[in-house]
Amino acid sequence: MKWYTFGQMLMQIRIGQKAATPDGRTVLRTSKGLLWQNGRSAGAAVEIKDYLFSDIWNIFEDDESLQESAGREELEQREREMLANQYEEIRWEFLQAKRPPDRE
């Protein structure tokens, strides 16, 4: 079993996977975001608060989460494309700003 800090978990969790703390708090990554799975906040979006940074998390899949993972590859491909597009746009702007002015 591999354990992650909150930040590491956010980098590793895939759509349709769950992550749980040792005390049983569980979240599910969906195409709509990271949602609480139990307790009074069940179904609500996870708000990043300071106490989450001191927890360790284990990522796993179960029958419920596997249903959510349908279409995972397509959604993750779209995320990668959006990141690549943002990078290319910023790179282009940077290169244009560094370019020497045209001489007339």
CSV table of C-alpha atoms in Angstrom, one decimal:
chain,number,residue,atom,x,y,z
A,1,MET,CA,0.0,0.0,0.0
A,2,LYS,CA,1.4,3.4,-1.0
A,3,TRP,CA,0.7,6.5,1.0
A,4,TYR,CA,0.7,10.1,-0.2
A,5,THR,CA,0.6,13.6,1.2
A,6,PHE,CA,-2.4,15.6,0.1
A,7,GLY,CA,-0.4,17.4,-2.6
A,8,GLN,CA,1.1,14.1,-3.9
A,9,MET,CA,-2.4,12.5,-3.9
A,10,LEU,CA,-3.8,15.3,-6.0
A,11,MET,CA,-1.0,14.7,-8.6
A,12,GLN,CA,-1.6,10.9,-8.7
A,13,ILE,CA,-5.3,10.3,-8.4
A,14,ARG,CA,-7.1,9.5,-11.6
A,15,ILE,CA,-10.7,10.0,-12.6
A,16,GLY,CA,-12.7,7.2,-11.1
A,17,GLN,CA,-10.2,6.5,-8.2
A,18,LYS,CA,-10.8,7.1,-4.5
A,19,ALA,CA,-8.4,8.2,-1.8
A,20,ALA,CA,-8.8,7.6,1.9
A,21,THR,CA,-7.1,8.6,5.1
A,22,PRO,CA,-6.4,6.1,7.8
A,23,ASP,CA,-9.3,7.4,9.8
A,24,GLY,CA,-11.7,6.6,6.9
A,25,ARG,CA,-12.4,10.0,5.2
A,26,THR,CA,-12.7,9.2,1.6
A,27,VAL,CA,-12.8,11.3,-1.6
A,28,LEU,CA,-13.6,10.3,-5.2
A,29,ARG,CA,-12.1,12.0,-8.2
A,30,THR,CA,-14.8,12.5,-10.9
A,31,SER,CA,-15.0,14.5,-14.1
A,32,LYS,CA,-16.6,17.2,-12.0
A,33,GLY,CA,-13.8,17.3,-9.4
A,34,LEU,CA,-12.9,15.8,-6.1
A,35,LEU,CA,-16.0,14.9,-4.0
A,36,TRP,CA,-16.3,13.7,-0.4
A,37,GLN,CA,-17.7,10.2,-0.2
A,38,ASN,CA,-18.8,9.9,3.4
A,39,GLY,CA,-19.8,11.9,6.4
A,40,ARG,CA,-22.0,15.0,6.5
A,41,SER,CA,-20.2,16.4,3.4
A,42,ALA,CA,-20.9,13.3,1.2
A,43,GLY,CA,-21.3,14.4,-2.4
A,44,ALA,CA,-19.9,17.9,-1.8
A,45,ALA,CA,-16.8,19.2,-3.5
A,46,VAL,CA,-13.6,19.0,-1.4
A,47,GLU,CA,-12.5,22.4,-0.2
A,48,ILE,CA,-8.8,22.6,0.3
A,49,LYS,CA,-8.2,23.5,3.9
A,50,ASP,CA,-5.2,23.4,6.1
A,51,TYR,CA,-6.0,20.2,7.9
A,52,LEU,CA,-5.9,18.2,4.7
A,53,PHE,CA,-2.2,19.0,4.3
A,54,SER,CA,-1.4,17.0,7.5
A,55,ASP,CA,-3.2,13.8,6.3
A,56,ILE,CA,-1.8,10.9,4.4
A,57,TRP,CA,-3.9,9.3,1.7
A,58,ASN,CA,-4.1,5.9,0.0
A,59,ILE,CA,-5.4,5.7,-3.5
A,60,PHE,CA,-7.6,2.8,-4.6
A,61,GLU,CA,-10.5,1.7,-6.8
A,62,ASP,CA,-13.6,-0.2,-5.9
A,63,ASP,CA,-16.8,-1.2,-7.7
A,64,GLU,CA,-18.4,2.2,-7.2
A,65,SER,CA,-15.3,4.1,-8.4
A,66,LEU,CA,-14.9,1.9,-11.5
A,67,GLN,CA,-18.3,3.1,-12.7
A,68,GLU,CA,-17.0,6.7,-12.5
A,69,SER,CA,-13.9,5.8,-14.5
A,70,ALA,CA,-15.8,5.2,-17.7
A,71,GLY,CA,-14.3,7.6,-20.3
A,72,ARG,CA,-11.3,8.2,-18.1
A,73,GLU,CA,-8.8,8.0,-21.0
A,74,GLU,CA,-10.7,10.6,-23.1
A,75,LEU,CA,-11.0,13.0,-20.2
A,76,GLU,CA,-7.4,12.7,-19.3
A,77,GLN,CA,-6.3,13.2,-22.9
A,78,ARG,CA,-8.4,16.4,-23.0
A,79,GLU,CA,-6.7,17.6,-19.8
A,80,ARG,CA,-3.3,16.9,-21.3
A,81,GLU,CA,-4.2,18.8,-24.4
A,82,MET,CA,-5.5,21.8,-22.4
A,83,LEU,CA,-2.2,21.9,-20.4
A,84,ALA,CA,-0.2,21.6,-23.6
A,85,ASN,CA,-2.1,24.5,-25.2
A,86,GLN,CA,-1.6,26.7,-22.1
A,87,TYR,CA,2.1,25.9,-22.1
A,88,GLU,CA,2.4,26.7,-25.8
A,89,GLU,CA,0.5,30.0,-25.5
A,90,ILE,CA,2.7,31.1,-22.6
A,91,ARG,CA,5.9,30.0,-24.4
A,92,TRP,CA,4.9,31.9,-27.5
A,93,GLU,CA,4.2,35.1,-25.4
A,94,PHE,CA,7.6,34.7,-23.6
A,95,LEU,CA,9.4,34.2,-26.9
A,96,GLN,CA,7.7,37.3,-28.4
A,97,ALA,CA,8.6,39.4,-25.4
A,98,LYS,CA,12.3,38.3,-25.6
A,99,ARG,CA,12.5,39.0,-29.3
A,100,PRO,CA,14.6,42.1,-30.2
A,101,PRO,CA,12.6,44.9,-31.7
A,102,ASP,CA,12.5,45.2,-35.5
A,103,ARG,CA,15.0,47.6,-37.0
A,104,GLU,CA,13.8,49.8,-39.7
